[in-house]
Short mmCIF file of C-alpha atoms and ligand atoms in Angstrom, two decimals:
data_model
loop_
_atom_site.label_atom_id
_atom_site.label_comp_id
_atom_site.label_asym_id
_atom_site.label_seq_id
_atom_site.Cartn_x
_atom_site.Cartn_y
_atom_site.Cartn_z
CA UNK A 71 -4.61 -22.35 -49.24
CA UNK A 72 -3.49 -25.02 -51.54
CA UNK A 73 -0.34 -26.65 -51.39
CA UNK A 74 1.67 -26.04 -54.74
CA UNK A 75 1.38 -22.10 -53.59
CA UNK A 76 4.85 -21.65 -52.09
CA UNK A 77 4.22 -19.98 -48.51
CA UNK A 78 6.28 -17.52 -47.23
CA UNK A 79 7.66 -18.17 -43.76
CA UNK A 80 5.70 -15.91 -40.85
CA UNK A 81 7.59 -15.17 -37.95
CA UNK A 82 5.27 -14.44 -34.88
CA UNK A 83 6.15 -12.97 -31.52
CA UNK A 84 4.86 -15.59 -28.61
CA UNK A 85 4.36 -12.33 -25.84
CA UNK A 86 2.57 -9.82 -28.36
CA UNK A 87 1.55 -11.70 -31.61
CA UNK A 88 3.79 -9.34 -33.81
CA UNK A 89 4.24 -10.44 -36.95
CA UNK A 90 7.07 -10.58 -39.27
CA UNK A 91 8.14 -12.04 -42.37
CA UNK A 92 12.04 -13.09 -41.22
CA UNK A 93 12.97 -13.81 -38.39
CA UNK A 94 13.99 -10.80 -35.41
CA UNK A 95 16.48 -11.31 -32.28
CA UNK A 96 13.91 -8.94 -30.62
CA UNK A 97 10.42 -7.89 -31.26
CA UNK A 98 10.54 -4.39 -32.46
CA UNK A 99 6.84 -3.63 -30.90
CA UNK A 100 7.05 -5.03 -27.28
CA UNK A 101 10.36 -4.93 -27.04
CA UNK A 102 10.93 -8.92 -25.75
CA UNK A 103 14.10 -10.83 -26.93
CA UNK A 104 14.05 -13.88 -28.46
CA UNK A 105 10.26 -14.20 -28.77
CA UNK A 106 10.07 -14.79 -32.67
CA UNK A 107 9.14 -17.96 -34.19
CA UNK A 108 8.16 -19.66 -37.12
CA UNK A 109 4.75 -20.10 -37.68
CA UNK A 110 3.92 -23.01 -39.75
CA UNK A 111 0.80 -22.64 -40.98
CA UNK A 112 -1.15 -18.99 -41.71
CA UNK A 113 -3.51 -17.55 -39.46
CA UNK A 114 -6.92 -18.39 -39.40
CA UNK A 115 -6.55 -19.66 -42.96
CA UNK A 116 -9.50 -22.51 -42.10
CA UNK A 117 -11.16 -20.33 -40.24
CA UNK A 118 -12.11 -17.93 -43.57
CA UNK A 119 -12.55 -20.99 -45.46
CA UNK A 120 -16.36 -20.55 -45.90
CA UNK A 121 -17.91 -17.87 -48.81
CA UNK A 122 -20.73 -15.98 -46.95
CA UNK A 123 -23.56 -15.30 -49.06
CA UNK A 124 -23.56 -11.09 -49.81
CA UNK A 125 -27.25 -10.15 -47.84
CA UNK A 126 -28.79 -6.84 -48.52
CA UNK A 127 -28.36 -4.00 -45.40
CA UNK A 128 -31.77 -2.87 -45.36
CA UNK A 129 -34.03 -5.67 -44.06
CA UNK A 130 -31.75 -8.13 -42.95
CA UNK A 131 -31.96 -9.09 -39.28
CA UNK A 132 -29.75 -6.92 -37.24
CA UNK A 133 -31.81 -3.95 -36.00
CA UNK A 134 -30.08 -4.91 -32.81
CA UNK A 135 -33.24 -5.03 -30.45
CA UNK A 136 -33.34 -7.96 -30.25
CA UNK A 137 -31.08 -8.31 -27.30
CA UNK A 138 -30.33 -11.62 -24.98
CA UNK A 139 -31.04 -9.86 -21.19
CA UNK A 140 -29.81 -11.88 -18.59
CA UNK A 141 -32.04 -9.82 -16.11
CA UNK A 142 -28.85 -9.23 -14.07
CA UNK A 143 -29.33 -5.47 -14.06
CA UNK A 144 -25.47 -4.46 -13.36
CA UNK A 145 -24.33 -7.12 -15.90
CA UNK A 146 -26.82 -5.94 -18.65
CA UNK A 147 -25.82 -2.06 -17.97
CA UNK A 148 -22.63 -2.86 -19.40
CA UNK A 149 -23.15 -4.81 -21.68
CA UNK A 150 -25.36 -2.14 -23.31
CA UNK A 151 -28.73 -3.84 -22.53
CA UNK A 152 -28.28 -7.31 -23.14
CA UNK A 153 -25.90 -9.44 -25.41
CA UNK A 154 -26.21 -8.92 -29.29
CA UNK A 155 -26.98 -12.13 -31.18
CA UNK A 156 -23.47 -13.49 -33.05
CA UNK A 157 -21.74 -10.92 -30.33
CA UNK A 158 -18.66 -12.24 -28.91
CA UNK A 159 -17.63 -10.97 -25.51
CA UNK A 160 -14.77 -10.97 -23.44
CA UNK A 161 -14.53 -11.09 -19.68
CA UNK A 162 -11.28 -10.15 -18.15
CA UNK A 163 -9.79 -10.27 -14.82
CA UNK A 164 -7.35 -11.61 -12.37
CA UNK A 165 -7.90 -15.61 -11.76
CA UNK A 166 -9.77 -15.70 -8.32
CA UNK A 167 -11.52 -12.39 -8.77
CA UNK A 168 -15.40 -14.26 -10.15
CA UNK A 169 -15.03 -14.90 -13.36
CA UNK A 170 -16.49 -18.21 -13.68
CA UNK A 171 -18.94 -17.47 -10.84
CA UNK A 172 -20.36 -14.28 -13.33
CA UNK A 173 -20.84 -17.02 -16.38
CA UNK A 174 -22.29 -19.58 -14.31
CA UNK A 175 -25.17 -16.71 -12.88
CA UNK A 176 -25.68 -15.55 -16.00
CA UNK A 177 -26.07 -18.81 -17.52
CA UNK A 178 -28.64 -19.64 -14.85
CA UNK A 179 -30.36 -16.38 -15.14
CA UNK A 180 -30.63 -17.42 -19.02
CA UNK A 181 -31.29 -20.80 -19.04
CA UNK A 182 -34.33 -19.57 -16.44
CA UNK A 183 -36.16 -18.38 -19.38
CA UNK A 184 -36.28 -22.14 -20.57
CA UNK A 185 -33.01 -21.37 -23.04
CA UNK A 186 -30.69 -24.24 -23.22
CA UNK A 187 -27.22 -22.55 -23.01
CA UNK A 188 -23.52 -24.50 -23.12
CA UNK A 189 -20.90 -24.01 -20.84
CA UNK A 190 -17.58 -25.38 -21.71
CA UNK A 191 -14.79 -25.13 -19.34
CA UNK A 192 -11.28 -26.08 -20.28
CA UNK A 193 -9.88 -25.08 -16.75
CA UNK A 194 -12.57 -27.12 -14.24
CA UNK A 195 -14.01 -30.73 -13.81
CA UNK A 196 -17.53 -31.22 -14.27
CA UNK A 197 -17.16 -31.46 -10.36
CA UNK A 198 -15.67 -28.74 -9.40
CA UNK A 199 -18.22 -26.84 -11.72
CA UNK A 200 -20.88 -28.72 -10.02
CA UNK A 201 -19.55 -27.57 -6.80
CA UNK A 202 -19.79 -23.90 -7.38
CA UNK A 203 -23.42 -24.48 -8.84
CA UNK A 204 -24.17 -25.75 -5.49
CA UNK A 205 -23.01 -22.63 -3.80
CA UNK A 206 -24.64 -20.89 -6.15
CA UNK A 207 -28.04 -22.71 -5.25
CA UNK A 208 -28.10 -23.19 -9.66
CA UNK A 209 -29.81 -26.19 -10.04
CA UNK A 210 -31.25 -25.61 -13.27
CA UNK A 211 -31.25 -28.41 -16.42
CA UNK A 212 -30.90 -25.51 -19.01
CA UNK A 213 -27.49 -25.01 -18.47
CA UNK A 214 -25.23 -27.72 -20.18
CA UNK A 215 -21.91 -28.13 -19.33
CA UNK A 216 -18.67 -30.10 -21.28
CA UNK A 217 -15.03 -30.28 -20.52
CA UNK A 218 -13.42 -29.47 -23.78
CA UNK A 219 -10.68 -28.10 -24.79
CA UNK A 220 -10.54 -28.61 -28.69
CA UNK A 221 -11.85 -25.94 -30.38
CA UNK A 222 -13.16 -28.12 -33.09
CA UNK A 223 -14.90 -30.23 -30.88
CA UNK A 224 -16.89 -26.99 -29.46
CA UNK A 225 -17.70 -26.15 -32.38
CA UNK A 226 -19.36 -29.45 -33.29
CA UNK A 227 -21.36 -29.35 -30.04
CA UNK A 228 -22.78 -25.79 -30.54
CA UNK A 229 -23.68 -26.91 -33.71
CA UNK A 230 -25.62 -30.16 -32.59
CA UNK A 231 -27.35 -28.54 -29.70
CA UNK A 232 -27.66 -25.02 -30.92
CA UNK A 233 -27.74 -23.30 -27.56
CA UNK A 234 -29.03 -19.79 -26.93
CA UNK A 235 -25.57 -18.77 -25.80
CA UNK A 236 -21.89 -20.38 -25.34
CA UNK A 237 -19.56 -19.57 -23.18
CA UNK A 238 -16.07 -20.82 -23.19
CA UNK A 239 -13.77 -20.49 -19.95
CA UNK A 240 -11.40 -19.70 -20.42
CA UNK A 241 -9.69 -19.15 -23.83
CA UNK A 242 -6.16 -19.50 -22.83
CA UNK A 243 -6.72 -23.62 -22.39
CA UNK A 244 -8.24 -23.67 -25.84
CA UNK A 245 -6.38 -24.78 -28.82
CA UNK A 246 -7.32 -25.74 -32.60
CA UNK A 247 -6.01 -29.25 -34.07
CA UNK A 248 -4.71 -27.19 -36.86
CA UNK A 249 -2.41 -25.23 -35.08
CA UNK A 250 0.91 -26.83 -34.13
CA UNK A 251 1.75 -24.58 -31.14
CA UNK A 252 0.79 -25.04 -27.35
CA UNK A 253 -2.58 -23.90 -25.54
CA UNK A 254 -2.22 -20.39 -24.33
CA UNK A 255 0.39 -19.52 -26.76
CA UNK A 256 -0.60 -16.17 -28.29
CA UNK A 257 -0.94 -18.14 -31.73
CA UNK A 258 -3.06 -20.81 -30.12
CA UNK A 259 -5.60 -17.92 -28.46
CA UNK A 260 -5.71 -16.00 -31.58
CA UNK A 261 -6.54 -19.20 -33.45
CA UNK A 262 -9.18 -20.51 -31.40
CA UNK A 263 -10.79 -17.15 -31.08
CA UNK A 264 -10.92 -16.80 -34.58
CA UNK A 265 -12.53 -20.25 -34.97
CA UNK A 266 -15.12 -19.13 -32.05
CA UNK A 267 -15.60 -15.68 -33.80
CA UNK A 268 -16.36 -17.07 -37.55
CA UNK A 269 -19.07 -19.50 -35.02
CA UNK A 270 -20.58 -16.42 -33.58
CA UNK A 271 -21.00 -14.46 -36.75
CA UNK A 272 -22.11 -16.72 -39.10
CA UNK A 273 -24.48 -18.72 -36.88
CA UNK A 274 -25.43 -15.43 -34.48
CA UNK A 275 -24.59 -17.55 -31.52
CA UNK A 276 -23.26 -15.30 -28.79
CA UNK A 277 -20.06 -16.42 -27.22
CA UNK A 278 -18.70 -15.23 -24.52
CA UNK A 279 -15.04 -15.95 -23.79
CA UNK A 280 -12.89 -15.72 -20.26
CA UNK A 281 -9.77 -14.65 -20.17
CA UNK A 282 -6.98 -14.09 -17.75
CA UNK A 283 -4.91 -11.13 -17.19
CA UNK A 284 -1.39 -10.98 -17.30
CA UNK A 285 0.75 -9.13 -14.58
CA UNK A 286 0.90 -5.74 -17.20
CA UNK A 287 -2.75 -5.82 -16.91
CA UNK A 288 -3.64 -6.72 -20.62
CA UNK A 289 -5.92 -9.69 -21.21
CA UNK A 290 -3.36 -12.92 -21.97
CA UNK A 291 -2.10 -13.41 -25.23
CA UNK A 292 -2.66 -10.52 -26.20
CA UNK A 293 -3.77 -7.33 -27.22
CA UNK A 294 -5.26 -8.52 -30.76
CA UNK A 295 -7.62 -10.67 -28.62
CA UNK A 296 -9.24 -7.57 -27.82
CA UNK A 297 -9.46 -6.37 -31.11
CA UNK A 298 -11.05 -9.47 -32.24
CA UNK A 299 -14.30 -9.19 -30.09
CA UNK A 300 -16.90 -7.42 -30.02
CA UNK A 301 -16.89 -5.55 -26.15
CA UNK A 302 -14.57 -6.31 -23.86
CA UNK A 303 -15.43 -6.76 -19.88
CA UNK A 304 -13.21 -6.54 -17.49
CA UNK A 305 -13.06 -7.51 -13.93
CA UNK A 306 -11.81 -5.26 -11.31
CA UNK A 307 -11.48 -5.16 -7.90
CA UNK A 308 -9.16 -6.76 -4.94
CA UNK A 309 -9.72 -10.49 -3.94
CA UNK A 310 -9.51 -9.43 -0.28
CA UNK A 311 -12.35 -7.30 -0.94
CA UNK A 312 -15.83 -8.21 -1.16
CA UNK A 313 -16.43 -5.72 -3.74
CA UNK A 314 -16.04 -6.28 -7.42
CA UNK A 315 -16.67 -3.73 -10.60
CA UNK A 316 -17.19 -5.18 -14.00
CA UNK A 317 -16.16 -2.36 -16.30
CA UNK A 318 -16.86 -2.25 -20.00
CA UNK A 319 -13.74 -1.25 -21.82
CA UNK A 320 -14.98 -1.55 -25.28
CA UNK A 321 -18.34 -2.14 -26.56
CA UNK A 322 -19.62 -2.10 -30.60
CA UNK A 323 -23.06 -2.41 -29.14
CA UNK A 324 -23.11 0.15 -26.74
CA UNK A 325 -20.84 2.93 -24.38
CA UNK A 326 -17.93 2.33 -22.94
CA UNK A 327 -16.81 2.98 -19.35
CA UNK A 328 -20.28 1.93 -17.74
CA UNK A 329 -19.71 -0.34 -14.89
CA UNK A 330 -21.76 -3.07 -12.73
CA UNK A 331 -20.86 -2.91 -8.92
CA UNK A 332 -21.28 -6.10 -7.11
CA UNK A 333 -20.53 -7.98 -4.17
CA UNK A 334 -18.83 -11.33 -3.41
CA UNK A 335 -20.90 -12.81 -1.06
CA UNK A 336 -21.14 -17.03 0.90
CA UNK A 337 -23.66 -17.78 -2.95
CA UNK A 338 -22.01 -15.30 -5.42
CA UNK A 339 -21.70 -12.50 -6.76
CA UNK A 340 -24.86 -10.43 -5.78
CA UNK A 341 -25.78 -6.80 -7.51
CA UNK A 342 -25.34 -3.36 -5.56
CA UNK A 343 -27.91 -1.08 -5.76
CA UNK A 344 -26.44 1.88 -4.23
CA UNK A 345 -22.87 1.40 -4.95
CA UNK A 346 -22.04 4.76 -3.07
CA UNK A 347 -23.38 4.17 0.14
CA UNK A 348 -21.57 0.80 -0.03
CA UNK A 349 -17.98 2.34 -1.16
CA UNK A 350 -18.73 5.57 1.71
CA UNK A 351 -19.49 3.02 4.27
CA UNK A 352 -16.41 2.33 6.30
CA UNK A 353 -15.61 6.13 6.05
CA UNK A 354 -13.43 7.24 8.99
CA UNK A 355 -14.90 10.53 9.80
CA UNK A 356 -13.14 13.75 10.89
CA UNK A 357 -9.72 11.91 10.27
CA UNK A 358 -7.45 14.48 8.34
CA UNK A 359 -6.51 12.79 4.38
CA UNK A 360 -9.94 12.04 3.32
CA UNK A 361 -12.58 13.58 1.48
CA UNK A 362 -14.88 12.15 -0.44
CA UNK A 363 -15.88 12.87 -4.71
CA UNK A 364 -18.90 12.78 -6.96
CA UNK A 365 -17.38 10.34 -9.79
CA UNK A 366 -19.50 9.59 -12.71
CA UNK A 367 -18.80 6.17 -14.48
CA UNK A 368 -20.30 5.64 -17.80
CA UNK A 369 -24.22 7.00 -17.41
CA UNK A 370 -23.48 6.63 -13.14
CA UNK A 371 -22.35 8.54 -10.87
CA UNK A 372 -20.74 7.00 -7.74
CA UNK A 373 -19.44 8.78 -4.97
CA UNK A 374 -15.72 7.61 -3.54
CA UNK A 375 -13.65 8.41 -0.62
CA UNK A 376 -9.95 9.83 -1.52
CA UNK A 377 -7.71 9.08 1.10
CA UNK A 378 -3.57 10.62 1.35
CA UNK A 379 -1.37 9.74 3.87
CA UNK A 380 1.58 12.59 3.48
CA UNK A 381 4.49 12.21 5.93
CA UNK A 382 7.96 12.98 6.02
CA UNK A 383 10.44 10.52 4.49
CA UNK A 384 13.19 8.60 6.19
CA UNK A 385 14.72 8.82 3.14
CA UNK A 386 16.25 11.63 1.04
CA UNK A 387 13.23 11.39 -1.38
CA UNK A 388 9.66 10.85 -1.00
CA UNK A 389 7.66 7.59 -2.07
CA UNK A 390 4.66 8.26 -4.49
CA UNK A 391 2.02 5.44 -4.28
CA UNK A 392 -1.48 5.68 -6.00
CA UNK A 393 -3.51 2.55 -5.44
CA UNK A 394 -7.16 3.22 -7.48
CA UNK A 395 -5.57 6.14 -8.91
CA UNK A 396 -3.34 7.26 -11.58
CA UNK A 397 0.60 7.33 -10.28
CA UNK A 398 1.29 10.18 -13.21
CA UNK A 399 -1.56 12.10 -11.79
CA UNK A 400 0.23 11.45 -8.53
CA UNK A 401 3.28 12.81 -9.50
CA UNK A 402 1.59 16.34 -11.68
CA UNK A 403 -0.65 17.10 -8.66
CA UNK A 404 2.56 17.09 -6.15
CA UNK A 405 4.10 19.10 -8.54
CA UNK A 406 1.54 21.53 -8.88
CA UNK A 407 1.03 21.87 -5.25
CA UNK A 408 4.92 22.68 -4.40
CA UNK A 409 4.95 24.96 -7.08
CA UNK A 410 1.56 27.01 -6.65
CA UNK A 411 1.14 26.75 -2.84
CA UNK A 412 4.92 26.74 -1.81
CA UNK A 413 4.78 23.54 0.23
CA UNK A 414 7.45 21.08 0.65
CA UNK A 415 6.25 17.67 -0.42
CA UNK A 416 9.34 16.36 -2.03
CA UNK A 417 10.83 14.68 0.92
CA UNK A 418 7.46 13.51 2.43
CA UNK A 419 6.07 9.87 1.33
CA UNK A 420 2.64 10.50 -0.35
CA UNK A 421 -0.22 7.41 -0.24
CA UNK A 422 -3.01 7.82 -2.21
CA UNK A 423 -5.92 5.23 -1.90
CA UNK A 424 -9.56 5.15 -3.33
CA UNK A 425 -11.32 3.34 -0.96
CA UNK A 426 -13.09 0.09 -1.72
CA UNK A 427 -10.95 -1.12 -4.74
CA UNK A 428 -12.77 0.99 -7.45
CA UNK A 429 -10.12 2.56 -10.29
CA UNK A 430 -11.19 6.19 -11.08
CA UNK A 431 -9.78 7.82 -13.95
CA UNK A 432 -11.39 10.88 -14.98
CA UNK A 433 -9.73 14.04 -14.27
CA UNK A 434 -12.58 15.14 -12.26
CA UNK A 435 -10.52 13.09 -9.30
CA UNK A 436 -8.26 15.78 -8.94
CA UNK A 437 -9.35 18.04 -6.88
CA UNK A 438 -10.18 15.00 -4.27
CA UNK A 439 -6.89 14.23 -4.50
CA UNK A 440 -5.30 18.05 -4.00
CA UNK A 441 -7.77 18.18 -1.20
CA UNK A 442 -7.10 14.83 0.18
CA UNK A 443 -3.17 15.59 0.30
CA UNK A 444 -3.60 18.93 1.57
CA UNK A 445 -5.80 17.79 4.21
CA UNK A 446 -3.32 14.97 5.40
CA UNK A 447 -0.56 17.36 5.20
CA UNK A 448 -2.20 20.28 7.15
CA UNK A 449 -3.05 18.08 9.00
CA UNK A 450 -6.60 19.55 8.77
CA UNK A 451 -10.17 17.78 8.52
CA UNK A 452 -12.51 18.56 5.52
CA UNK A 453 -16.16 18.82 7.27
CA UNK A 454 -17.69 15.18 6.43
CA UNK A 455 -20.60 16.53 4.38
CA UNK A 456 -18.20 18.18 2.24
CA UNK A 457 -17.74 16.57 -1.34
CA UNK A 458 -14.97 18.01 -3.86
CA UNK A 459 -14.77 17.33 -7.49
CA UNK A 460 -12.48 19.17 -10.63
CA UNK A 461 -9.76 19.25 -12.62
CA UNK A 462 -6.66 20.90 -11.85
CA UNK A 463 -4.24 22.39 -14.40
CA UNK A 464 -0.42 22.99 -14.18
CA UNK A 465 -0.75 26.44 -13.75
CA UNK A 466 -2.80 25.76 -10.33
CA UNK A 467 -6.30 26.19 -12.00
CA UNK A 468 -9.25 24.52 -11.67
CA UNK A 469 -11.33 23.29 -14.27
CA UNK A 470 -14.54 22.48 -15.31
CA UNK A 471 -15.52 18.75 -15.74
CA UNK A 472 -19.16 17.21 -17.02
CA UNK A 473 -22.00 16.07 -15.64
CA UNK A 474 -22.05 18.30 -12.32
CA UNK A 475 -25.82 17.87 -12.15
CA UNK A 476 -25.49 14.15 -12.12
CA UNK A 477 -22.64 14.52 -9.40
CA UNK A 478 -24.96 17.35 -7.63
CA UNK A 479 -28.11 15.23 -7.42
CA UNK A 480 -26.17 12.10 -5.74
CA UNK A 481 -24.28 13.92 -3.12
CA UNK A 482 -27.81 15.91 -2.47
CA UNK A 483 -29.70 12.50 -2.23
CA UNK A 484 -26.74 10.84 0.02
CA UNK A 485 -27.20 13.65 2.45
CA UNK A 486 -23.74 16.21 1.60
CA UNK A 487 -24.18 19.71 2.24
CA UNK A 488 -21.59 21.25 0.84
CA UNK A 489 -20.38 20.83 -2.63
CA UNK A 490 -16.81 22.31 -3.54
CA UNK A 491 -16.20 22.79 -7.45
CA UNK A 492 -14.47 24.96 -10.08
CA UNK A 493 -15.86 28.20 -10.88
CA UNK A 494 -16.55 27.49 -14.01
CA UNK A 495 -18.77 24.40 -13.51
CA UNK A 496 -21.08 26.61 -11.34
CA UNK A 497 -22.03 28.57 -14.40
CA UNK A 498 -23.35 25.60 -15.97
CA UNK A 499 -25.18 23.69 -13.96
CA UNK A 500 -28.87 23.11 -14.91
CA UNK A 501 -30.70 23.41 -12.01
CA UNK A 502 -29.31 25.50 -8.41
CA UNK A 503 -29.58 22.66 -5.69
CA UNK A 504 -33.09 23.59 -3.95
CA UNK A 505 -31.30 25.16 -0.87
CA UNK A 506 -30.11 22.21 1.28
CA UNK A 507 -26.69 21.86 -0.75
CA UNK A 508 -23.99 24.96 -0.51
CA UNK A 509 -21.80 25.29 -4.08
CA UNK A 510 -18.74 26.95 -3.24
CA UNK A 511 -17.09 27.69 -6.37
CA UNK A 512 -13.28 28.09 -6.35
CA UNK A 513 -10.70 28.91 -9.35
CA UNK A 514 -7.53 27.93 -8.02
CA UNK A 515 -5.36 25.81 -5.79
CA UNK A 516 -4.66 28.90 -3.68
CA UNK A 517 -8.34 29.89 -3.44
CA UNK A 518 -8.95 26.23 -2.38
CA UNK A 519 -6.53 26.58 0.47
CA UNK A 520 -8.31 29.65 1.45
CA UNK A 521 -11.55 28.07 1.27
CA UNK A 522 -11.17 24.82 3.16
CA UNK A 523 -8.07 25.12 5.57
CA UNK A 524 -8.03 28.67 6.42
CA UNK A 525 -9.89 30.26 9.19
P1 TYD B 887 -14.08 -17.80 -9.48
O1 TYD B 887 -15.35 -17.50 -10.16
O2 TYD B 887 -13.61 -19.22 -9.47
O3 TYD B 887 -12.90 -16.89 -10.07
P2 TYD B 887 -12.20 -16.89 -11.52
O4 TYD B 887 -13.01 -17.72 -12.44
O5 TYD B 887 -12.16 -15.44 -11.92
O6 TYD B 887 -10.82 -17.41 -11.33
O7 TYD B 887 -14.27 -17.25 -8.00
C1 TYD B 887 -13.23 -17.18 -7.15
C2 TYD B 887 -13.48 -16.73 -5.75
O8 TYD B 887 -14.78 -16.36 -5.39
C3 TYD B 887 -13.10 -17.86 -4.87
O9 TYD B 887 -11.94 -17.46 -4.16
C4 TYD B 887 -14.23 -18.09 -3.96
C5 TYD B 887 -15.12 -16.90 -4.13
N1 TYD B 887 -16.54 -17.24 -4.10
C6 TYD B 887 -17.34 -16.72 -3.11
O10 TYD B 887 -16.90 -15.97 -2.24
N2 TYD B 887 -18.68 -17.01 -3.11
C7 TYD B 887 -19.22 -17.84 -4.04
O11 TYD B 887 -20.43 -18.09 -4.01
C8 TYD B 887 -18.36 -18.39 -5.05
C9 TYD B 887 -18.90 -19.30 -6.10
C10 TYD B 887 -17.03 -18.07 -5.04
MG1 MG B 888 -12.44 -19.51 -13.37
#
């Protein structure tokens, strides 16, 4: 932009990147006070400086086969296959939960293939990188690592080396000359990921970018980082737990919600093969509050225990806690449950946990966690070959969910008997389990009751 142009002053909000042109006392779309400030020079204004050349559709390279694997099996899965040339991804999570051990495996499972790749690290010495290479038994001269945290600079490098991939850990210690404001300031992010971005796509260098999560669970600085790249990976999982899930939460090159299960172990992060066995192992048995569910993730299904704790309150009201598990849910299912069944929860402190650290979302959890609550409160155990999976509906029904035949074959082939599910999914499965699994079809809460905890 030239200089005789008069610019208009941009106002930009340092907790959500909101954008204004004058100046707010409070940002009108996150809500923060004070958070508006003058932004001196446009966004990415350098960073579109360059005319690509218009290439024809047809022809051009870009069928998209032509995928990067990093023969990590649960890392590929979710990221479609491979990485995309000029794809930039970014890797989420909570600092301490393997984020820089996952780049420096998949750099050495790249570089393998006699690919030079560049790591830069704006968070680590060369040391303390070389440490964790040493743990990791890497020892590979592929893999080329620089402490940098000047965009520009990076950008320079890739250029002079021309490396099969970059990755850049993390983006929240990055900054661009041109922009006046401090690393890790939303403006600062944005900027350098737009620099890194214009990098990827115009030289189809992949890049893959770490960044941190803040305590509301969105990636750091912002919600328009996500938006920027092209899939988005995040890290899940609890530090004090050896197991970690890397979920996809967007992906241009491929679906969403597919995730790679793997284990923290003395050298890294190593891949799970049968992620159910592994989440059903420590699974107290006859122990009232637990049950366990078919749960399909992306093309997978994985089977997870439920567990409720339901006891009566000290106080006037009960607690609600949902640890893997939706609190709203929570809250609907209780509601449900005093209101179709006639129990008294209200003044009884309800726990809900999905064992092993995994987050399940689909609504298919609810019947677990009916039958998991119910259980705890009747103080009742569901038989330990028994697995439960549906939605339930306000008015107490249940209701069909996908991929039963999926959930049917893994319970079959971890050795369940009994498979409880609604009605209606019975009348679509494919193919009638070959007589060692019982379906036991059920409509409602009440029927449910009737089913498991009567008699
Ligand atoms: P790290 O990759 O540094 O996390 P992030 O980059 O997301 O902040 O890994 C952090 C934890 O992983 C650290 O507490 C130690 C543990 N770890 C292992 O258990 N085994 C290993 O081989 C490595 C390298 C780390
Ligand atoms: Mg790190």
């Amino acid at each position: 932009m030239s200089g005789s142009k008069k610019e208009r002053p941009l106002f930009i909000c340092g907790q959500c990147g909101y954008e204004s042109r004058k100046w707010l006392g409070r940002c009108p779309d996150c809500g923060q006070w004070d958070s508006l400030s003058e932004q001196k020079r446009p966004i990415s204004s350098s960073a579109r400086r360059s005319v690509a050349t218009p290439q024809p559709l047809a022809g051009s390279s870009g069928s998209g086969q032509d995928r990067l694997v990093t023969g990590i099996g649960e890392l590929d899965r979710v990221l479609g296959g491979g990485i995309v040339p000029g794809a930039m991804v970014l890797i989420g999570g909570d600092p301490g939960i393997g984020k820089s051990t996952l780049i420096l495996q998949l750099l050495a499972a790249l570089a393998d293939g006699q690919r030079k790749v560049l790591y830069v690290t704006g968070e680590e010495s060369a040391r303390q990188i070389r440490m964790r290479a040493d743990r990791l038994q890497i020892d590979d001269n592929g893999i080329f690592l620089a402490t940098e945290n000047c965009v520009e600079s990076i950008i320079t490098m890739a250029a002079d080396m021309s490396p099969a991939l970059l990755a850049v850990d993390s983006i929240q210690t990055m900054f661009s000359e041109e922009v006046g404001s401090a690393p890790g300031s939303v403006t600062q992010v944005r900027e350098s990921t737009a620099r890194l971005l214009a990098l990827a796509k115009s030289t189809e260098l992949p890049v893959l970018l770490v960044g941190h999560v803040t305590k509301d669970g969105a990636i750091a600085g912002p919600r328009v980082l996500e938006h920027m790249v092209d899939a988005v990976l995040y890290f899940e999982g609890d530090r004090g737990q050896v197991f970690r899930i890397l979920r996809t939460v967007k992906n241009r090159f491929g679906s969403t919600n597919e995730i790679g299960v793997f284990e923290m172990k003395e050298a890294g992060l190593a891949e799970v093969d049968n992620p159910s066995a592994l989440f059903l192992a420590e699974r107290p048995v006859n122990v009232p509050g637990s049950v366990v569910m078919p749960s399909v993730e992306g093309t997978r299904p994985i089977l997870v225990e439920v567990q409720a704790l339901v006891s009566p309150s000290s106080l006037g009201t009960g607690r609600r806690t949902a640890i893997g598990a939706d609190p709203q849910r929570l809250a609907l299912l209780t509601a449900v449950l005093e209101k179709k069944l006639g129990v008294t929860l209200f003044d009884h402190d309800i726990f809900l946990n999905i064992a092993g650290g995994i987050r399940i979302d689909e609504p298919a959890l609810d019947l677990g966690v009916v039958v998991a609550l119910l259980s705890s409160l009747f103080e009742k155990v569901v038989a330990p070959t028994t697995v439960v999976c549906g939605e339930v509906g306000l008015a107490g029904e249940i209701r069909a969910v996908g991929q039963m035949d999926m959930r049917l074959r893994e319970a079959d082939r971890l050795g369940f008997k009994t498979f409880l599910m609604p009605e209606s999914s019975r009348r679509q499965l494919d193919s009638v389990p070959n007589g060692s699994m019982e379906v036991i079809a059920v409509r409602s809460v009440q029927a449910l009751v009737e089913e498991l905890f009567q008699g």
